[in-house]
Amino acid sequence: MGERTATVAAEVGLHARPAATFVQTAMKAPMDITVARSTGGDPVNGKSILQIMALDVRKGEQIVIRAEGEGSEEILDKLAAIASTP
């Protein structure tokens, strides 16, 4: 299973537009993708904007993105880049 840790850089955190971009990119991947706070808690579906927004991740906080399967490394890199973009 691939994994990336990313620090959320957007002023609004992983909410609204950054969350929509994240989910739209995740939806293009054929595998399951999960996202969790690096401090713990249950992972959520990375393809659900409601679940991503419910994490209430703020600027400067870290998330852990996980995916497994062919192409997972590439999609994880893309998702980590989205989360880390201000």
Coordinates of N, CA and C in Angstrom, one line a residue:
M1 N 0.8 -1.2 0.0 CA 0.0 0.0 0.0 C 0.9 1.2 0.0
G2 N 0.6 2.2 -0.9 CA 1.3 3.4 -1.0 C 0.8 4.4 0.0
E3 N 1.6 5.3 0.4 CA 1.2 6.3 1.4 C 2.0 7.6 1.2
R4 N 1.3 8.7 1.3 CA 2.0 10.0 1.3 C 1.5 10.9 2.5
T5 N 2.4 11.6 3.1 CA 2.0 12.6 4.1 C 2.2 14.0 3.5
A6 N 1.1 14.8 3.6 CA 1.2 16.1 3.0 C 0.7 17.2 4.1
T7 N 1.4 18.3 4.0 CA 1.0 19.4 4.9 C 0.1 20.3 4.0
V8 N -1.1 20.6 4.5 CA -2.1 21.4 3.8 C -1.7 22.8 3.9
A9 N -1.6 23.4 2.7 CA -1.1 24.8 2.5 C -2.1 25.8 2.2
A10 N -3.3 25.5 1.8 CA -4.3 26.5 1.4 C -4.8 27.2 2.6
E11 N -5.1 28.5 2.5 CA -5.6 29.3 3.6 C -6.8 28.7 4.2
V12 N -7.7 28.1 3.3 CA -9.0 27.6 3.8 C -8.9 26.2 4.3
G13 N -7.6 25.6 4.3 CA -7.4 24.2 4.6 C -7.9 23.3 3.5
L14 N -8.2 22.1 3.8 CA -8.7 21.2 2.8 C -10.2 21.3 2.8
H15 N -10.7 22.4 2.3 CA -12.1 22.7 2.3 C -12.5 23.4 1.0
A16 N -13.8 23.3 0.6 CA -14.3 24.0 -0.6 C -13.5 23.6 -1.8
R17 N -12.9 24.7 -2.4 CA -12.2 24.5 -3.7 C -11.1 23.5 -3.6
P18 N -10.1 23.5 -2.7 CA -9.1 22.5 -2.6 C -9.6 21.1 -2.5
A19 N -10.7 21.0 -1.7 CA -11.3 19.6 -1.5 C -11.9 19.1 -2.8
A20 N -12.5 20.0 -3.5 CA -13.2 19.7 -4.8 C -12.1 19.2 -5.8
T21 N -11.0 20.0 -5.9 CA -9.9 19.6 -6.8 C -9.3 18.2 -6.4
F22 N -9.1 18.0 -5.1 CA -8.6 16.8 -4.6 C -9.5 15.6 -5.0
V23 N -10.8 15.8 -4.7 CA -11.8 14.7 -5.0 C -11.9 14.4 -6.5
Q24 N -11.9 15.5 -7.3 CA -12.0 15.3 -8.8 C -10.8 14.5 -9.3
T25 N -9.6 14.7 -8.7 CA -8.4 14.0 -9.1 C -8.5 12.6 -8.6
A26 N -8.9 12.4 -7.4 CA -9.0 11.0 -6.8 C -10.0 10.2 -7.6
M27 N -11.1 10.8 -8.1 CA -12.2 10.0 -8.8 C -11.6 9.4 -10.1
K28 N -10.6 10.0 -10.6 CA -10.0 9.5 -11.9 C -9.2 8.2 -11.7
A29 N -8.9 7.9 -10.4 CA -8.1 6.7 -10.1 C -9.0 5.5 -10.0
P30 N -8.6 4.3 -10.5 CA -9.4 3.1 -10.4 C -9.4 2.4 -9.0
M31 N -8.5 2.9 -8.1 CA -8.4 2.2 -6.8 C -9.0 3.0 -5.7
D32 N -9.2 2.4 -4.5 CA -9.7 3.1 -3.4 C -8.6 4.0 -2.8
I33 N -9.0 5.2 -2.4 CA -8.1 6.1 -1.8 C -8.7 6.6 -0.4
T34 N -7.9 6.6 0.6 CA -8.3 7.0 1.9 C -7.4 8.2 2.4
V35 N -8.1 9.0 3.2 CA -7.4 10.2 3.8 C -7.7 10.2 5.3
A36 N -6.6 10.5 6.0 CA -6.8 10.6 7.5 C -5.9 11.8 8.0
R37 N -6.2 12.3 9.1 CA -5.4 13.2 9.8 C -4.1 12.5 10.3
S38 N -3.0 13.1 10.2 CA -1.7 12.5 10.6 C -1.7 12.2 12.1
T39 N -2.6 13.0 12.9 CA -2.6 12.8 14.3 C -3.5 11.6 14.7
G40 N -4.1 11.0 13.8 CA -4.9 9.8 14.1 C -6.4 10.0 13.7
G41 N -7.2 9.0 14.0 CA -8.6 9.1 13.6 C -8.8 8.1 12.5
D42 N -10.1 7.9 12.2 CA -10.5 6.9 11.1 C -10.2 7.6 9.8
P43 N -9.7 6.8 8.8 CA -9.6 7.3 7.5 C -10.9 7.5 6.8
V44 N -11.0 8.4 5.9 CA -12.3 8.6 5.1 C -12.0 8.3 3.6
N45 N -13.1 8.2 2.9 CA -13.0 8.0 1.5 C -12.5 9.2 0.8
G46 N -11.4 9.1 0.1 CA -10.8 10.2 -0.6 C -11.6 10.7 -1.8
K47 N -12.6 9.9 -2.2 CA -13.4 10.3 -3.4 C -14.7 10.9 -3.0
S48 N -14.9 11.2 -1.7 CA -16.1 11.8 -1.2 C -15.8 13.2 -0.6
I49 N -16.4 14.2 -1.3 CA -16.1 15.6 -0.9 C -16.7 15.9 0.5
L50 N -17.8 15.3 0.8 CA -18.4 15.5 2.1 C -17.5 14.9 3.2
Q51 N -16.9 13.7 3.0 CA -16.1 13.1 4.0 C -14.8 13.8 4.1
I52 N -14.2 14.3 3.0 CA -13.0 15.1 3.1 C -13.2 16.4 3.8
M53 N -14.3 17.1 3.6 CA -14.6 18.3 4.3 C -14.9 18.1 5.7
A54 N -15.5 16.9 6.1 CA -15.8 16.6 7.4 C -14.5 16.4 8.3
L55 N -13.4 16.1 7.6 CA -12.2 16.0 8.4 C -11.8 17.3 9.0
D56 N -12.2 18.4 8.4 CA -11.9 19.7 9.0 C -10.4 20.0 9.1
V57 N -9.7 19.7 8.1 CA -8.2 19.9 8.1 C -7.9 21.3 7.8
R58 N -7.2 21.9 8.6 CA -6.8 23.4 8.5 C -5.4 23.6 8.0
K59 N -5.1 24.8 7.5 CA -3.8 25.1 7.0 C -2.7 24.8 8.0
G60 N -1.7 24.1 7.5 CA -0.6 23.7 8.4 C -0.7 22.3 9.0
E61 N -1.9 21.7 8.9 CA -2.1 20.4 9.5 C -1.7 19.4 8.4
Q62 N -1.3 18.2 8.9 CA -0.9 17.1 8.0 C -2.0 16.1 7.8
I63 N -2.0 15.5 6.6 CA -2.9 14.4 6.3 C -2.1 13.2 5.7
V64 N -2.6 12.0 5.9 CA -2.0 10.9 5.3 C -2.9 10.3 4.2
I65 N -2.4 10.2 3.0 CA -3.2 9.7 1.9 C -2.7 8.3 1.5
R66 N -3.6 7.4 1.4 CA -3.2 6.0 1.1 C -4.0 5.5 -0.1
A67 N -3.3 4.7 -0.9 CA -3.9 4.0 -2.1 C -3.1 2.7 -2.4
E68 N -3.8 1.8 -3.0 CA -3.1 0.5 -3.3 C -3.6 0.1 -4.7
G69 N -2.6 -0.3 -5.5 CA -2.9 -0.8 -6.8 C -2.0 -0.2 -7.9
E70 N -2.2 -0.6 -9.1 CA -1.4 -0.1 -10.2 C -1.7 1.4 -10.4
G71 N -0.6 2.1 -10.5 CA -0.8 3.6 -10.7 C -0.9 4.4 -9.4
S72 N -0.9 3.7 -8.2 CA -1.2 4.4 -7.0 C -0.1 5.4 -6.6
E73 N 1.2 5.1 -7.0 CA 2.3 6.0 -6.6 C 2.0 7.4 -7.4
E74 N 1.6 7.3 -8.6 CA 1.4 8.5 -9.4 C 0.2 9.3 -8.9
I75 N -0.9 8.7 -8.5 CA -2.0 9.4 -8.0 C -1.7 10.0 -6.6
L76 N -1.0 9.2 -5.8 CA -0.6 9.7 -4.5 C 0.2 11.0 -4.6
D77 N 1.2 11.0 -5.6 CA 2.0 12.2 -5.8 C 1.1 13.4 -6.2
K78 N 0.1 13.2 -7.1 CA -0.8 14.2 -7.5 C -1.6 14.8 -6.4
L79 N -2.1 13.9 -5.6 CA -3.0 14.3 -4.5 C -2.2 15.0 -3.4
A80 N -1.0 14.5 -3.1 CA -0.2 15.2 -2.1 C 0.2 16.6 -2.6
A81 N 0.4 16.8 -3.9 CA 0.7 18.1 -4.5 C -0.5 19.0 -4.4
I82 N -1.7 18.5 -4.6 CA -2.9 19.3 -4.5 C -3.0 19.8 -3.0
A83 N -2.8 18.9 -2.1 CA -3.0 19.3 -0.7 C -1.9 20.3 -0.2
S84 N -0.8 20.2 -0.9 CA 0.4 21.1 -0.5 C 0.4 22.4 -1.2
T85 N -0.5 22.6 -2.1 CA -0.6 23.9 -2.9 C -1.3 25.0 -2.2
P86 N -0.7 26.1 -2.0 CA -1.4 27.2 -1.3 C -2.5 27.8 -2.1

